[in-house]
């Protein structure tokens, strides 16, 4: 009887050992599977992080490029203001009119294409109307497609009404500021800043009669002149 009882105990212990070994093997397999899964997730995360860093670097490079172009456009506008101040203080130079004197860059002899944006600004301000923003986008696309690398002169024109309440010194100053606003918009749309120049003619180059409302509306315009090579 004692021998039989010992045999049963031995068999029971063996079963427990085998069960424990089986559980340990199962846990090891689960652990290995978890490790593999974590490794895959880690690789995916690292790849995603790398891609995001590259995108961030590209975005920063583009931002710096546009900032430099906008800065160049601002410098062009500042130059126009200085010339305007000089003309206002000393009058027009010999051989030209006061309106002609407010050009911020040398005028090329021949224009290849002129785009006109009629009455593009809020009255008395240098803020573009939404319709003008859309029109400038269309014009910028055409210039980049058909006249890439050409010099572009942005001309500001006003009607004949004198400045009263808006705070501008005169229509020359207003026309220069409006032209500079258009230059900044064109640069934002991808036109190289070094290819764009500002000119402000005030009320001195009308295309219609300033005595009528319709004529004044036609005279309030921006002309974007693409120069020949």
PDB file of C-alpha atoms in Angstrom:
ATOM      1  CA  UNK A   1       0.000   0.000   0.000  1.00  0.00           C
ATOM      2  CA  UNK A   2       2.794   2.380   0.944  1.00  0.00           C
ATOM      3  CA  UNK A   3       4.547   1.712  -2.358  1.00  0.00           C
ATOM      4  CA  UNK A   4       1.350   2.305  -4.274  1.00  0.00           C
ATOM      5  CA  UNK A   5       0.789   5.605  -2.434  1.00  0.00           C
ATOM      6  CA  UNK A   6       4.328   6.746  -3.219  1.00  0.00           C
ATOM      7  CA  UNK A   7       3.805   5.978  -6.853  1.00  0.00           C
ATOM      8  CA  UNK A   8       0.701   8.162  -6.966  1.00  0.00           C
ATOM      9  CA  UNK A   9       2.544  11.037  -5.330  1.00  0.00           C
ATOM     10  CA  UNK A  10       5.396  10.736  -7.819  1.00  0.00           C
ATOM     11  CA  UNK A  11       2.969  10.741 -10.720  1.00  0.00           C
ATOM     12  CA  UNK A  12       1.245  13.834  -9.341  1.00  0.00           C
ATOM     13  CA  UNK A  13       4.517  15.713  -8.969  1.00  0.00           C
ATOM     14  CA  UNK A  14       5.509  14.815 -12.504  1.00  0.00           C
ATOM     15  CA  UNK A  15       2.206  16.164 -13.814  1.00  0.00           C
ATOM     16  CA  UNK A  16       2.690  19.422 -11.922  1.00  0.00           C
ATOM     17  CA  UNK A  17       6.213  19.812 -13.319  1.00  0.00           C
ATOM     18  CA  UNK A  18       5.014  19.177 -16.873  1.00  0.00           C
ATOM     19  CA  UNK A  19       2.137  21.646 -16.461  1.00  0.00           C
ATOM     20  CA  UNK A  20       4.479  24.307 -15.098  1.00  0.00           C
ATOM     21  CA  UNK A  21       6.901  23.747 -17.949  1.00  0.00           C
ATOM     22  CA  UNK A  22       4.062  24.071 -20.468  1.00  0.00           C
ATOM     23  CA  UNK A  23       2.865  27.334 -18.891  1.00  0.00           C
ATOM     24  CA  UNK A  24       6.399  28.720 -18.906  1.00  0.00           C
ATOM     25  CA  UNK A  25       6.812  27.896 -22.599  1.00  0.00           C
ATOM     26  CA  UNK A  26       3.488  29.579 -23.436  1.00  0.00           C
ATOM     27  CA  UNK A  27       4.458  32.730 -21.541  1.00  0.00           C
ATOM     28  CA  UNK A  28       7.790  32.866 -23.355  1.00  0.00           C
ATOM     29  CA  UNK A  29       6.020  32.689 -26.720  1.00  0.00           C
ATOM     30  CA  UNK A  30       3.670  35.492 -25.695  1.00  0.00           C
ATOM     31  CA  UNK A  31       6.608  37.593 -24.524  1.00  0.00           C
ATOM     32  CA  UNK A  32       8.462  37.019 -27.795  1.00  0.00           C
ATOM     33  CA  UNK A  33       5.367  38.032 -29.763  1.00  0.00           C
ATOM     34  CA  UNK A  34       5.049  41.210 -27.702  1.00  0.00           C
ATOM     35  CA  UNK A  35       8.722  42.038 -28.278  1.00  0.00           C
ATOM     36  CA  UNK A  36       8.347  41.568 -32.034  1.00  0.00           C
ATOM     37  CA  UNK A  37       5.224  43.737 -32.069  1.00  0.00           C
ATOM     38  CA  UNK A  38       6.968  46.488 -30.104  1.00  0.00           C
ATOM     39  CA  UNK A  39       9.970  46.368 -32.412  1.00  0.00           C
ATOM     40  CA  UNK A  40       7.714  46.792 -35.453  1.00  0.00           C
ATOM     41  CA  UNK A  41       5.910  49.707 -33.815  1.00  0.00           C
ATOM     42  CA  UNK A  42       9.239  51.297 -32.901  1.00  0.00           C
ATOM     43  CA  UNK A  43      10.500  51.059 -36.482  1.00  0.00           C
ATOM     44  CA  UNK A  44       7.250  52.548 -37.790  1.00  0.00           C
ATOM     45  CA  UNK A  45       7.434  55.408 -35.290  1.00  0.00           C
ATOM     46  CA  UNK A  46      11.059  56.139 -36.157  1.00  0.00           C
ATOM     47  CA  UNK A  47      10.240  56.144 -39.868  1.00  0.00           C
ATOM     48  CA  UNK A  48       7.315  58.492 -39.281  1.00  0.00           C
ATOM     49  CA  UNK A  49       9.469  60.805 -37.169  1.00  0.00           C
ATOM     50  CA  UNK A  50      12.127  60.893 -39.880  1.00  0.00           C
ATOM     51  CA  UNK A  51       9.532  61.774 -42.512  1.00  0.00           C
ATOM     52  CA  UNK A  52       8.073  64.512 -40.324  1.00  0.00           C
ATOM     53  CA  UNK A  53      11.524  65.991 -39.680  1.00  0.00           C
ATOM     54  CA  UNK A  54      12.170  66.084 -43.426  1.00  0.00           C
ATOM     55  CA  UNK A  55       8.818  67.779 -44.062  1.00  0.00           C
ATOM     56  CA  UNK A  56       9.571  70.294 -41.319  1.00  0.00           C
ATOM     57  CA  UNK A  57      12.962  71.043 -42.865  1.00  0.00           C
ATOM     58  CA  UNK A  58      11.365  71.598 -46.285  1.00  0.00           C
ATOM     59  CA  UNK A  59       8.714  73.887 -44.802  1.00  0.00           C
ATOM     60  CA  UNK A  60      11.330  75.931 -42.954  1.00  0.00           C
ATOM     61  CA  UNK A  61      13.411  76.279 -46.118  1.00  0.00           C
ATOM     62  CA  UNK A  62      10.383  77.465 -48.112  1.00  0.00           C
ATOM     63  CA  UNK A  63       9.434  79.887 -45.350  1.00  0.00           C
ATOM     64  CA  UNK A  64      12.927  81.387 -45.346  1.00  0.00           C
ATOM     65  CA  UNK A  65      12.796  81.724 -49.147  1.00  0.00           C
ATOM     66  CA  UNK A  66       9.480  83.583 -49.106  1.00  0.00           C
ATOM     67  CA  UNK A  67      10.595  85.753 -46.203  1.00  0.00           C
ATOM     68  CA  UNK A  68      13.660  86.846 -48.153  1.00  0.00           C
ATOM     69  CA  UNK A  69      11.521  87.672 -51.184  1.00  0.00           C
ATOM     70  CA  UNK A  70       9.059  89.683 -49.112  1.00  0.00           C
ATOM     71  CA  UNK A  71      11.978  91.538 -47.509  1.00  0.00           C
ATOM     72  CA  UNK A  72      13.289  92.427 -50.956  1.00  0.00           C
ATOM     73  CA  UNK A  73       9.855  93.704 -51.958  1.00  0.00           C
ATOM     74  CA  UNK A  74       9.722  95.801 -48.797  1.00  0.00           C
ATOM     75  CA  UNK A  75      13.123  97.292 -49.651  1.00  0.00           C
ATOM     76  CA  UNK A  76      11.780  98.164 -53.101  1.00  0.00           C
ATOM     77  CA  UNK A  77       8.793  99.907 -51.522  1.00  0.00           C
ATOM     78  CA  UNK A  78      11.068 101.827 -49.138  1.00  0.00           C
ATOM     79  CA  UNK A  79      13.116 102.994 -52.099  1.00  0.00           C
ATOM     80  CA  UNK A  80       9.946 104.266 -53.767  1.00  0.00           C
ATOM     81  CA  UNK A  81       9.015 106.187 -50.619  1.00  0.00           C
ATOM     82  CA  UNK A  82      12.440 107.842 -50.481  1.00  0.00           C
ATOM     83  CA  UNK A  83      12.211 108.900 -54.103  1.00  0.00           C
ATOM     84  CA  UNK A  84       8.708 110.185 -53.499  1.00  0.00           C
ATOM     85  CA  UNK A  85       9.918 112.260 -50.552  1.00  0.00           C
ATOM     86  CA  UNK A  86      12.738 113.702 -52.654  1.00  0.00           C
ATOM     87  CA  UNK A  87      10.367 114.658 -55.460  1.00  0.00           C
ATOM     88  CA  UNK A  88       7.837 116.168 -53.050  1.00  0.00           C
ATOM     89  CA  UNK A  89      10.572 118.264 -51.444  1.00  0.00           C
ATOM     90  CA  UNK A  90      12.396 119.423 -54.550  1.00  0.00           C
ATOM     91  CA  UNK A  91       9.947 119.146 -57.429  1.00  0.00           C
ATOM     92  CA  UNK A  92      10.329 117.288 -60.688  1.00  0.00           C
ATOM     93  CA  UNK A  93      13.786 116.928 -62.263  1.00  0.00           C
ATOM     94  CA  UNK A  94      14.563 118.819 -65.460  1.00  0.00           C
ATOM     95  CA  UNK A  95      13.236 117.203 -68.606  1.00  0.00           C
ATOM     96  CA  UNK A  96      10.419 115.246 -66.957  1.00  0.00           C
ATOM     97  CA  UNK A  97       7.120 115.618 -65.180  1.00  0.00           C
ATOM     98  CA  UNK A  98       6.534 115.192 -61.475  1.00  0.00           C
ATOM     99  CA  UNK A  99       4.482 112.080 -62.175  1.00  0.00           C
ATOM    100  CA  UNK A 100       7.323 110.487 -64.106  1.00  0.00           C
ATOM    101  CA  UNK A 101       9.801 111.190 -61.322  1.00  0.00           C
ATOM    102  CA  UNK A 102       8.277 108.759 -58.820  1.00  0.00           C
ATOM    103  CA  UNK A 103       9.490 105.640 -60.591  1.00  0.00           C
ATOM    104  CA  UNK A 104      11.364 103.344 -58.214  1.00  0.00           C
ATOM    105  CA  UNK A 105      13.387 101.585 -60.926  1.00  0.00           C
ATOM    106  CA  UNK A 106      14.689 102.339 -64.426  1.00  0.00           C
ATOM    107  CA  UNK A 107      11.953 101.973 -67.021  1.00  0.00           C
ATOM    108  CA  UNK A 108      12.745  99.532 -69.815  1.00  0.00           C
ATOM    109  CA  UNK A 109      12.163 100.958 -73.307  1.00  0.00           C
ATOM    110  CA  UNK A 110       9.627  98.427 -74.567  1.00  0.00           C
ATOM    111  CA  UNK A 111       6.703  96.718 -72.830  1.00  0.00           C
ATOM    112  CA  UNK A 112       5.839  93.252 -74.076  1.00  0.00           C
ATOM    113  CA  UNK A 113       2.609  92.748 -72.159  1.00  0.00           C
ATOM    114  CA  UNK A 114       0.500  94.881 -69.826  1.00  0.00           C
ATOM    115  CA  UNK A 115      -2.053  93.467 -67.404  1.00  0.00           C
ATOM    116  CA  UNK A 116      -4.553  95.964 -65.998  1.00  0.00           C
ATOM    117  CA  UNK A 117      -6.351  95.442 -62.693  1.00  0.00           C
ATOM    118  CA  UNK A 118      -9.232  97.956 -62.584  1.00  0.00           C
ATOM    119  CA  UNK A 119     -10.138  99.737 -59.338  1.00  0.00           C
ATOM    120  CA  UNK A 120      -8.480  97.054 -57.152  1.00  0.00           C
ATOM    121  CA  UNK A 121      -8.381  98.858 -53.787  1.00  0.00           C
ATOM    122  CA  UNK A 122     -10.738  99.934 -51.063  1.00  0.00           C
ATOM    123  CA  UNK A 123     -11.372 103.678 -51.329  1.00  0.00           C
ATOM    124  CA  UNK A 124      -8.535 105.739 -49.859  1.00  0.00           C
ATOM    125  CA  UNK A 125      -6.597 102.661 -48.736  1.00  0.00           C
ATOM    126  CA  UNK A 126      -3.864 100.305 -49.933  1.00  0.00           C
ATOM    127  CA  UNK A 127      -5.921  97.207 -49.110  1.00  0.00           C
ATOM    128  CA  UNK A 128      -6.745  94.888 -52.011  1.00  0.00           C
ATOM    129  CA  UNK A 129     -10.329  93.930 -52.714  1.00  0.00           C
ATOM    130  CA  UNK A 130     -11.013  90.143 -52.768  1.00  0.00           C
ATOM    131  CA  UNK A 131     -11.714  90.251 -56.510  1.00  0.00           C
ATOM    132  CA  UNK A 132      -8.343  91.917 -57.093  1.00  0.00           C
ATOM    133  CA  UNK A 133      -6.565  89.213 -55.090  1.00  0.00           C
ATOM    134  CA  UNK A 134      -8.102  86.576 -57.375  1.00  0.00           C
ATOM    135  CA  UNK A 135      -7.146  88.550 -60.479  1.00  0.00           C
ATOM    136  CA  UNK A 136      -3.542  88.911 -59.293  1.00  0.00           C
ATOM    137  CA  UNK A 137      -3.353  85.161 -58.770  1.00  0.00           C
ATOM    138  CA  UNK A 138      -4.411  84.651 -62.397  1.00  0.00           C
ATOM    139  CA  UNK A 139      -1.899  87.224 -63.630  1.00  0.00           C
ATOM    140  CA  UNK A 140       0.953  85.735 -61.576  1.00  0.00           C
ATOM    141  CA  UNK A 141       0.223  82.317 -63.070  1.00  0.00           C
ATOM    142  CA  UNK A 142       0.337  83.776 -66.589  1.00  0.00           C
ATOM    143  CA  UNK A 143       3.613  85.606 -65.934  1.00  0.00           C
ATOM    144  CA  UNK A 144       5.303  82.508 -64.515  1.00  0.00           C
ATOM    145  CA  UNK A 145       4.056  80.414 -67.418  1.00  0.00           C
ATOM    146  CA  UNK A 146       4.577  82.767 -70.367  1.00  0.00           C
ATOM    147  CA  UNK A 147       7.137  85.362 -69.220  1.00  0.00           C
ATOM    148  CA  UNK A 148       9.398  83.573 -66.750  1.00  0.00           C
ATOM    149  CA  UNK A 149      12.506  85.580 -65.903  1.00  0.00           C
ATOM    150  CA  UNK A 150      11.189  88.853 -67.359  1.00  0.00           C
ATOM    151  CA  UNK A 151      11.355  92.145 -65.482  1.00  0.00           C
ATOM    152  CA  UNK A 152       7.973  93.360 -64.258  1.00  0.00           C
ATOM    153  CA  UNK A 153       7.015  96.944 -63.387  1.00  0.00           C
ATOM    154  CA  UNK A 154       3.981  97.426 -61.155  1.00  0.00           C
ATOM    155  CA  UNK A 155       2.428 100.862 -61.729  1.00  0.00           C
ATOM    156  CA  UNK A 156      -0.005 102.510 -59.335  1.00  0.00           C
ATOM    157  CA  UNK A 157      -2.538 105.037 -60.675  1.00  0.00           C
ATOM    158  CA  UNK A 158      -5.208 107.067 -58.876  1.00  0.00           C
ATOM    159  CA  UNK A 159      -8.090 109.291 -59.902  1.00  0.00           C
ATOM    160  CA  UNK A 160      -7.853 113.071 -59.722  1.00  0.00           C
ATOM    161  CA  UNK A 161      -9.518 113.560 -56.348  1.00  0.00           C
ATOM    162  CA  UNK A 162      -7.133 115.182 -53.847  1.00  0.00           C
ATOM    163  CA  UNK A 163      -6.345 113.419 -50.581  1.00  0.00           C
ATOM    164  CA  UNK A 164      -8.564 114.690 -47.779  1.00  0.00           C
ATOM    165  CA  UNK A 165      -9.182 112.209 -44.953  1.00  0.00           C
ATOM    166  CA  UNK A 166      -7.220 109.029 -45.646  1.00  0.00           C
ATOM    167  CA  UNK A 167      -3.919 110.225 -44.161  1.00  0.00           C
ATOM    168  CA  UNK A 168      -1.791 109.940 -47.313  1.00  0.00           C
ATOM    169  CA  UNK A 169       0.338 112.958 -48.146  1.00  0.00           C
ATOM    170  CA  UNK A 170      -0.855 112.990 -51.747  1.00  0.00           C
ATOM    171  CA  UNK A 171      -1.876 110.715 -54.617  1.00  0.00           C
ATOM    172  CA  UNK A 172       1.755 109.957 -55.434  1.00  0.00           C
ATOM    173  CA  UNK A 173       2.248 108.409 -52.031  1.00  0.00           C
ATOM    174  CA  UNK A 174      -1.038 106.514 -52.269  1.00  0.00           C
ATOM    175  CA  UNK A 175      -0.201 105.149 -55.728  1.00  0.00           C
ATOM    176  CA  UNK A 176       3.263 104.021 -54.564  1.00  0.00           C
ATOM    177  CA  UNK A 177       1.851 102.236 -51.532  1.00  0.00           C
ATOM    178  CA  UNK A 178      -0.772 100.516 -53.643  1.00  0.00           C
ATOM    179  CA  UNK A 179       1.832  99.379 -56.164  1.00  0.00           C
ATOM    180  CA  UNK A 180       3.996  98.079 -53.306  1.00  0.00           C
ATOM    181  CA  UNK A 181       1.018  96.110 -51.959  1.00  0.00           C
ATOM    182  CA  UNK A 182       0.627  94.452 -55.356  1.00  0.00           C
ATOM    183  CA  UNK A 183       4.360  93.677 -55.496  1.00  0.00           C
ATOM    184  CA  UNK A 184       4.172  91.919 -52.133  1.00  0.00           C
ATOM    185  CA  UNK A 185       1.193  89.906 -53.346  1.00  0.00           C
ATOM    186  CA  UNK A 186       2.987  88.887 -56.558  1.00  0.00           C
ATOM    187  CA  UNK A 187       6.070  87.831 -54.586  1.00  0.00           C
ATOM    188  CA  UNK A 188       3.875  85.724 -52.317  1.00  0.00           C
ATOM    189  CA  UNK A 189       2.449  84.123 -55.467  1.00  0.00           C
ATOM    190  CA  UNK A 190       5.919  83.128 -56.668  1.00  0.00           C
ATOM    191  CA  UNK A 191       7.191  86.017 -58.785  1.00  0.00           C
ATOM    192  CA  UNK A 192      10.900  86.567 -57.921  1.00  0.00           C
ATOM    193  CA  UNK A 193      11.280  89.765 -55.902  1.00  0.00           C
ATOM    194  CA  UNK A 194      14.412  90.756 -57.816  1.00  0.00           C
ATOM    195  CA  UNK A 195      12.343  90.865 -61.033  1.00  0.00           C
ATOM    196  CA  UNK A 196       9.658  93.251 -59.765  1.00  0.00           C
ATOM    197  CA  UNK A 197       9.814  97.057 -59.547  1.00  0.00           C
ATOM    198  CA  UNK A 198       7.428  99.666 -58.175  1.00  0.00           C
ATOM    199  CA  UNK A 199       6.242 102.855 -59.877  1.00  0.00           C
ATOM    200  CA  UNK A 200       3.684 105.363 -58.618  1.00  0.00           C
ATOM    201  CA  UNK A 201       2.175 107.938 -60.981  1.00  0.00           C
ATOM    202  CA  UNK A 202      -0.606 109.344 -58.824  1.00  0.00           C
ATOM    203  CA  UNK A 203      -3.286 111.017 -60.941  1.00  0.00           C
ATOM    204  CA  UNK A 204      -0.856 112.079 -63.697  1.00  0.00           C
ATOM    205  CA  UNK A 205      -1.554 109.329 -66.264  1.00  0.00           C
ATOM    206  CA  UNK A 206      -5.334 109.134 -66.567  1.00  0.00           C
ATOM    207  CA  UNK A 207      -6.994 106.935 -69.171  1.00  0.00           C
ATOM    208  CA  UNK A 208     -10.438 108.501 -68.750  1.00  0.00           C
ATOM    209  CA  UNK A 209     -12.135 111.741 -67.738  1.00  0.00           C
ATOM    210  CA  UNK A 210     -11.706 112.448 -64.021  1.00  0.00           C
ATOM    211  CA  UNK A 211     -14.862 114.593 -64.072  1.00  0.00           C
ATOM    212  CA  UNK A 212     -17.166 111.553 -64.130  1.00  0.00           C
ATOM    213  CA  UNK A 213     -17.569 108.677 -61.675  1.00  0.00           C
ATOM    214  CA  UNK A 214     -17.046 106.130 -64.462  1.00  0.00           C
ATOM    215  CA  UNK A 215     -13.885 107.890 -65.589  1.00  0.00           C
ATOM    216  CA  UNK A 216     -12.494 108.053 -62.065  1.00  0.00           C
ATOM    217  CA  UNK A 217     -13.127 104.327 -61.639  1.00  0.00           C
ATOM    218  CA  UNK A 218     -11.122 103.579 -64.807  1.00  0.00           C
ATOM    219  CA  UNK A 219      -8.257 105.778 -63.645  1.00  0.00           C
ATOM    220  CA  UNK A 220      -7.994 103.981 -60.290  1.00  0.00           C
ATOM    221  CA  UNK A 221      -5.994 101.040 -61.523  1.00  0.00           C
ATOM    222  CA  UNK A 222      -2.863  98.940 -61.279  1.00  0.00           C
ATOM    223  CA  UNK A 223      -0.917  98.179 -64.435  1.00  0.00           C
ATOM    224  CA  UNK A 224       1.490  95.242 -64.370  1.00  0.00           C
ATOM    225  CA  UNK A 225       3.932  95.755 -67.212  1.00  0.00           C
ATOM    226  CA  UNK A 226       6.034  92.805 -68.384  1.00  0.00           C
ATOM    227  CA  UNK A 227       9.136  94.115 -70.131  1.00  0.00           C
ATOM    228  CA  UNK A 228      10.731  92.661 -73.239  1.00  0.00           C
ATOM    229  CA  UNK A 229      14.138  91.039 -72.964  1.00  0.00           C
TER     230      UNK A 229
END
